[in-house]
Short mmCIF file of C-alpha atoms in Angstrom, two decimals:
data_model
loop_
_atom_site.label_atom_id
_atom_site.label_comp_id
_atom_site.label_asym_id
_atom_site.label_seq_id
_atom_site.Cartn_x
_atom_site.Cartn_y
_atom_site.Cartn_z
CA MET A 1330 0.00 0.00 0.00
CA ALA A 1331 2.87 2.33 0.83
CA SER A 1332 4.57 1.65 -2.49
CA LYS A 1333 1.32 2.42 -4.30
CA ASP A 1334 0.97 5.73 -2.46
CA ASN A 1335 4.53 6.66 -3.29
CA SER A 1336 3.93 6.02 -6.98
CA VAL A 1337 1.06 8.54 -7.09
CA LYS A 1338 2.19 12.13 -7.19
CA SER A 1339 0.09 15.12 -6.23
CA ILE A 1340 -0.05 18.39 -8.19
CA ASP A 1341 2.06 20.06 -5.52
CA ASP A 1342 4.75 17.40 -6.02
CA LEU A 1343 4.85 18.33 -9.71
CA ASN A 1344 5.79 21.87 -8.73
CA ILE A 1345 9.15 20.58 -7.38
CA ASP A 1346 11.67 19.89 -10.09
CA ASN A 1347 14.88 17.85 -9.48
CA LYS A 1348 15.75 18.91 -5.96
CA HIS A 1349 19.33 18.59 -4.80
CA GLU A 1350 19.92 15.36 -2.83
CA SER A 1351 21.36 17.28 0.13
CA GLU A 1352 18.09 19.22 0.74
CA SER A 1353 16.01 17.84 3.55
CA GLN A 1354 12.39 16.77 3.16
CA SER A 1355 11.14 19.61 5.39
CA GLU A 1356 12.86 22.28 3.26
CA ALA A 1357 11.38 20.79 0.11
CA GLU A 1358 7.87 20.80 1.59
CA SER A 1359 8.12 24.41 2.82
CA GLN A 1360 9.35 25.60 -0.58
CA ASN A 1361 6.62 23.66 -2.32
CA SER A 1362 3.88 25.21 -0.16
CA SER A 1363 5.06 28.76 -0.92
CA GLN A 1364 4.84 28.31 -4.71
CA SER A 1365 1.79 28.77 -6.88
CA SER A 1366 -0.38 25.74 -7.45
CA ASP A 1367 -0.44 26.50 -11.19
CA GLU A 1368 3.32 26.87 -11.77
CA ASP A 1369 6.43 24.97 -10.81
CA GLU A 1370 9.61 26.47 -9.40
CA ASN A 1371 10.78 27.42 -12.90
CA HIS A 1372 7.52 29.33 -13.47
CA ILE A 1373 6.38 26.79 -16.05
CA ASP A 1374 2.65 26.26 -16.41
CA ILE A 1375 1.65 22.84 -15.06
CA THR A 1376 -0.83 22.32 -17.87
CA LEU A 1377 2.01 22.65 -20.41
CA ARG A 1378 4.21 19.99 -18.87
CA GLU A 1379 4.46 16.63 -20.58
CA ASP A 1380 5.63 14.55 -17.61
CA ILE A 1381 2.27 14.57 -15.83
CA PRO A 1382 1.20 11.14 -14.57
CA GLU A 1383 -1.96 9.66 -16.03
CA GLN A 1384 -3.61 9.72 -12.61
CA LEU A 1385 -3.46 13.55 -12.64
CA ARG A 1386 -4.63 14.05 -16.21
CA PRO A 1387 -8.31 14.59 -15.20
CA GLN A 1388 -7.31 17.30 -12.72
CA VAL A 1389 -5.14 19.08 -15.29
CA ASP A 1390 -7.91 18.87 -17.89
CA ARG A 1391 -10.33 20.33 -15.39
CA LEU A 1392 -7.89 23.18 -14.69
CA LYS A 1393 -7.65 23.90 -18.42
CA ALA A 1394 -11.44 23.94 -18.72
CA LEU A 1395 -11.76 26.33 -15.78
CA ARG A 1396 -9.21 28.68 -17.32
CA ALA A 1397 -11.05 28.61 -20.64
CA ARG A 1398 -14.35 29.40 -18.92
CA LEU A 1399 -12.70 32.25 -16.99
CA ALA A 1400 -11.26 33.75 -20.19
CA GLU A 1401 -14.60 33.43 -21.99
CA SER A 1402 -16.45 35.04 -19.09
CA SER A 1403 -13.96 37.92 -19.02
CA GLN A 1404 -14.39 38.53 -22.75
CA ASN A 1405 -18.18 38.44 -22.46
CA ASN A 1406 -18.10 40.94 -19.59
CA LYS A 1407 -15.90 43.33 -21.56
CA ARG A 1408 -18.16 43.04 -24.60
CA ASP A 1409 -21.28 43.72 -22.51
CA ILE A 1410 -19.64 46.74 -20.84
CA TYR A 1411 -18.71 48.15 -24.25
CA LYS A 1412 -22.23 47.63 -25.60
CA GLU A 1413 -23.75 49.33 -22.56
CA HIS A 1414 -21.34 52.25 -22.95
CA GLN A 1415 -22.29 52.59 -26.61
CA ARG A 1416 -26.00 52.42 -25.76
CA GLN A 1417 -25.72 55.21 -23.18
CA ASN A 1418 -23.93 57.49 -25.64
CA GLU A 1419 -26.44 56.97 -28.44
CA ASN A 1420 -29.21 59.43 -29.26
CA PRO A 1421 -32.55 57.57 -29.70
CA GLY A 1422 -34.04 60.39 -31.77
CA GLU A 1423 -31.07 60.45 -34.13
CA GLN A 1424 -31.18 56.67 -34.43
CA ARG A 1425 -34.85 56.73 -35.40
CA ARG A 1426 -34.20 59.46 -37.96
CA GLN A 1427 -31.32 57.56 -39.53
CA GLU A 1428 -33.32 54.34 -39.58
CA ARG A 1429 -36.26 56.11 -41.27
CA LYS A 1430 -33.96 57.60 -43.91
CA ARG A 1431 -32.38 54.21 -44.50
CA ARG A 1432 -35.78 52.54 -45.00
CA GLU A 1433 -36.91 55.29 -47.38
CA ALA A 1434 -33.69 54.92 -49.38
CA LEU A 1435 -34.13 51.14 -49.62
CA ILE A 1436 -37.74 51.52 -50.77
CA LEU A 1437 -36.76 54.11 -53.38
CA LYS A 1438 -33.86 51.97 -54.60
CA ALA A 1439 -36.08 48.90 -54.93
CA LYS A 1440 -38.65 50.96 -56.84
CA GLU A 1441 -36.04 52.36 -59.23
CA GLU A 1442 -34.54 48.92 -59.85
CA HIS A 1443 -38.00 47.50 -60.49
CA LEU A 1444 -38.62 50.19 -63.13
CA GLY A 1445 -35.19 49.57 -64.65
CA GLU A 1446 -33.81 53.02 -63.80
CA ASP A 1447 -30.42 53.99 -62.37
CA TYR A 1448 -30.88 54.77 -58.67
CA GLU A 1449 -27.58 56.66 -58.32
CA ARG A 1450 -28.49 59.04 -61.17
CA SER A 1451 -32.05 59.59 -59.95
CA ARG A 1452 -30.75 60.72 -56.54
CA PHE A 1453 -29.44 63.96 -58.07
CA TRP A 1454 -32.42 64.82 -60.26
CA ASP A 1455 -33.87 67.09 -57.57
CA TYR A 1456 -30.68 69.18 -57.34
CA SER A 1457 -29.15 71.62 -59.78
CA ILE A 1458 -25.49 71.60 -60.77
CA GLU A 1459 -24.96 74.79 -58.79
CA GLN A 1460 -26.48 73.25 -55.64
CA VAL A 1461 -24.27 70.17 -55.94
CA GLU A 1462 -21.16 72.33 -56.44
CA ASN A 1463 -22.06 74.49 -53.42
CA TYR A 1464 -22.57 71.39 -51.32
CA GLU A 1465 -19.20 69.97 -52.36
CA GLU A 1466 -17.53 73.32 -51.59
CA LYS A 1467 -19.10 73.47 -48.12
CA LYS A 1468 -18.09 69.87 -47.48
CA ARG A 1469 -14.51 70.65 -48.51
CA LYS A 1470 -14.40 73.66 -46.17
CA ARG A 1471 -15.80 71.62 -43.27
CA GLU A 1472 -13.10 69.02 -43.79
CA ALA A 1473 -10.44 71.75 -43.90
CA ASN A 1474 -11.72 73.44 -40.73
CA ARG A 1475 -12.28 70.24 -38.80
CA GLU A 1476 -10.22 69.93 -35.65
CA ARG A 1477 -7.43 67.42 -36.16
CA GLY A 1478 -6.82 66.94 -32.46
CA PHE A 1479 -4.67 68.95 -30.10
CA THR A 1480 -1.04 69.22 -31.11
CA ASP A 1481 0.22 72.48 -29.61
CA TYR A 1482 -1.15 75.92 -28.82
CA THR A 1483 0.56 77.49 -31.83
CA GLN A 1484 -1.45 75.40 -34.28
CA VAL A 1485 -4.64 75.92 -32.24
CA ASN A 1486 -4.18 79.70 -32.45
CA GLN A 1487 -3.36 79.44 -36.16
CA ARG A 1488 -6.58 77.53 -36.90
CA LYS A 1489 -8.59 79.99 -34.81
CA TYR A 1490 -7.06 82.94 -36.68
CA GLU A 1491 -7.86 81.36 -40.05
CA ARG A 1492 -11.48 80.72 -39.03
CA ASP A 1493 -11.91 84.29 -37.78
CA VAL A 1494 -10.43 85.74 -40.97
CA ALA A 1495 -12.66 83.50 -43.11
CA LYS A 1496 -15.73 84.97 -41.38
CA LEU A 1497 -14.72 88.49 -42.49
CA LYS A 1498 -15.92 88.31 -46.08
CA PRO A 1499 -14.02 90.85 -48.22
CA ASP A 1500 -15.77 93.11 -50.72
CA LEU A 1501 -13.91 92.03 -53.85
CA ILE A 1502 -15.73 94.50 -56.10
CA ALA A 1503 -14.68 97.48 -53.96
CA TYR A 1504 -11.17 96.05 -53.76
CA GLN A 1505 -10.84 95.75 -57.53
CA ARG A 1506 -12.27 99.26 -57.99
CA GLY A 1507 -9.79 100.76 -55.50
CA LYS A 1508 -6.95 98.83 -57.10
CA ALA A 1509 -7.84 100.18 -60.52
CA GLU A 1510 -8.12 103.75 -59.23
CA SER A 1511 -4.74 103.61 -57.50
CA SER A 1512 -3.01 102.19 -60.57
CA THR A 1513 -4.43 104.80 -62.95
CA GLY A 1514 -4.35 107.80 -60.57
CA PRO A 1515 -1.60 110.36 -60.06
CA VAL A 1516 1.77 109.30 -58.73
CA LEU A 1517 1.32 111.35 -55.54
CA ALA A 1518 -1.70 109.20 -54.63
CA ILE A 1519 0.62 106.30 -53.83
CA GLY A 1520 1.85 108.00 -50.69
CA GLU A 1521 -1.59 108.85 -49.38
CA PRO A 1522 -2.77 106.79 -46.38
CA HIS A 1523 -5.54 104.30 -47.01
CA LYS A 1524 -8.80 104.99 -45.21
CA PRO A 1525 -10.97 101.87 -44.81
CA ASP A 1526 -14.69 101.96 -45.34
CA SER A 1527 -16.74 102.59 -42.19
CA ARG A 1528 -18.75 99.42 -42.84
CA ASN A 1529 -15.60 97.34 -42.83
CA VAL A 1530 -14.48 99.00 -39.61
CA ASP A 1531 -17.84 98.25 -37.98
CA LYS A 1532 -17.63 94.65 -39.17
CA LEU A 1533 -14.17 94.24 -37.62
CA VAL A 1534 -15.30 95.85 -34.34
CA LYS A 1535 -18.32 93.54 -34.16
CA SER A 1536 -16.11 90.51 -34.79
CA ILE A 1537 -13.76 91.50 -31.94
CA GLU A 1538 -16.68 92.13 -29.59
CA ASP A 1539 -18.15 88.71 -30.41
CA GLN A 1540 -14.80 87.07 -29.64
CA GLN A 1541 -14.63 88.88 -26.31
CA LYS A 1542 -18.18 87.77 -25.42
CA ARG A 1543 -17.37 84.15 -26.23
CA ARG A 1544 -14.18 84.35 -24.21
CA ALA A 1545 -16.05 85.86 -21.25
CA THR A 1546 -18.71 83.14 -21.45
CA LEU A 1547 -16.11 80.37 -21.46
CA HIS A 1548 -14.28 81.78 -18.44
CA LYS A 1549 -17.34 83.01 -16.56
CA PRO A 1550 -16.79 82.36 -12.84
CA SER A 1551 -19.39 80.30 -11.06
CA VAL A 1552 -21.69 82.38 -8.89
CA GLU A 1553 -23.13 80.64 -5.85
CA LYS A 1554 -26.30 81.83 -4.23
CA GLU A 1555 -25.87 83.44 -0.85
CA GLY A 1556 -26.28 80.86 1.91
CA GLU A 1557 -26.15 77.92 -0.51
CA ASP A 1558 -24.31 74.82 0.66
CA VAL A 1559 -21.61 74.29 -1.97
CA SER A 1560 -21.20 70.54 -2.35
CA TYR A 1561 -20.06 70.37 -5.98
CA ILE A 1562 -16.92 70.95 -8.00
CA ASN A 1563 -18.48 72.13 -11.30
CA GLN A 1564 -21.86 72.81 -12.86
CA ARG A 1565 -22.25 69.29 -14.17
CA ASN A 1566 -21.65 67.90 -10.71
CA ALA A 1567 -24.10 70.46 -9.29
CA ARG A 1568 -26.87 69.26 -11.64
CA PHE A 1569 -26.18 65.66 -10.65
CA ASN A 1570 -26.35 66.58 -6.96
CA ARG A 1571 -29.69 68.33 -7.45
CA LYS A 1572 -31.12 65.21 -9.08
CA MET A 1573 -29.86 63.08 -6.20
CA ASN A 1574 -31.35 65.50 -3.67
CA ARG A 1575 -34.77 65.34 -5.28
CA ALA A 1576 -34.73 61.56 -4.98
CA TYR A 1577 -33.13 61.06 -1.55
CA ASP A 1578 -33.59 64.25 0.47
CA LYS A 1579 -36.67 62.88 2.18
CA TYR A 1580 -34.59 59.98 3.51
CA THR A 1581 -31.37 61.81 4.38
CA LYS A 1582 -32.69 65.12 5.75
CA GLU A 1583 -32.92 63.87 9.33
CA ILE A 1584 -29.41 62.38 9.19
CA ARG A 1585 -27.91 65.63 7.85
CA ASP A 1586 -29.75 67.66 10.50
CA ASN A 1587 -28.34 65.42 13.22
CA PHE A 1588 -24.82 65.91 11.85
CA GLU A 1589 -25.27 69.68 11.83
CA ARG A 1590 -26.55 69.66 15.44
CA GLY A 1591 -23.83 67.23 16.50
CA THR A 1592 -26.32 64.69 17.82
CA ALA A 1593 -25.58 61.97 15.28
CA LEU A 1594 -24.42 58.65 16.69
#
């Protein structure tokens, strides 16, 4: 019976690889107990070893199955978390609108194909060439003005300057007229200072005032009501706190009053 027991190794015994003959049995057992049950002393996965006795094969197979189930469960949890995050960030109204447009497009395409007409060509029958060109031009400008992500403040200021200048539409007719007058006028007119049109000056002043208003709105300091208990760090957090108070104030009012009086347990 003893020889049979000695021939059967446990999983912990597999964690000990070729011990030196001079080590005592107690040292070997203490070292074995401190190691992981899934790896040997050389940090080799037990399930990857080939010298496992047949008696321990079922236990190793069960360990592999448990690991596979754990990995599958982890992947499923991550996928569910991602789907929930996507669902919370979606706009139901926009989804319904896009779905309605998609169904209408499919119905129209099926109708055109049934009549033997080209669906792609029929899409543009309701638009003139000028409208299509204007749309393509606006699309090109949107792509050019789109934020490419933060790189440095120099490029941010450069893009802002270009957008502000693009909003100041120049009067090309007046420019060409002034250019023609200066080129055909007397030589002494070259040294005369240029006086801009009052409308252009007003347009520039209005643009600067609009920029200042936007800047003041972005950096507007938060104003708390007198006597209000400030328990938030920003306006978004304040709105969240107000929602929580509407739902739980009736349960927590007595507790907060006790804390303020100092009678809370």
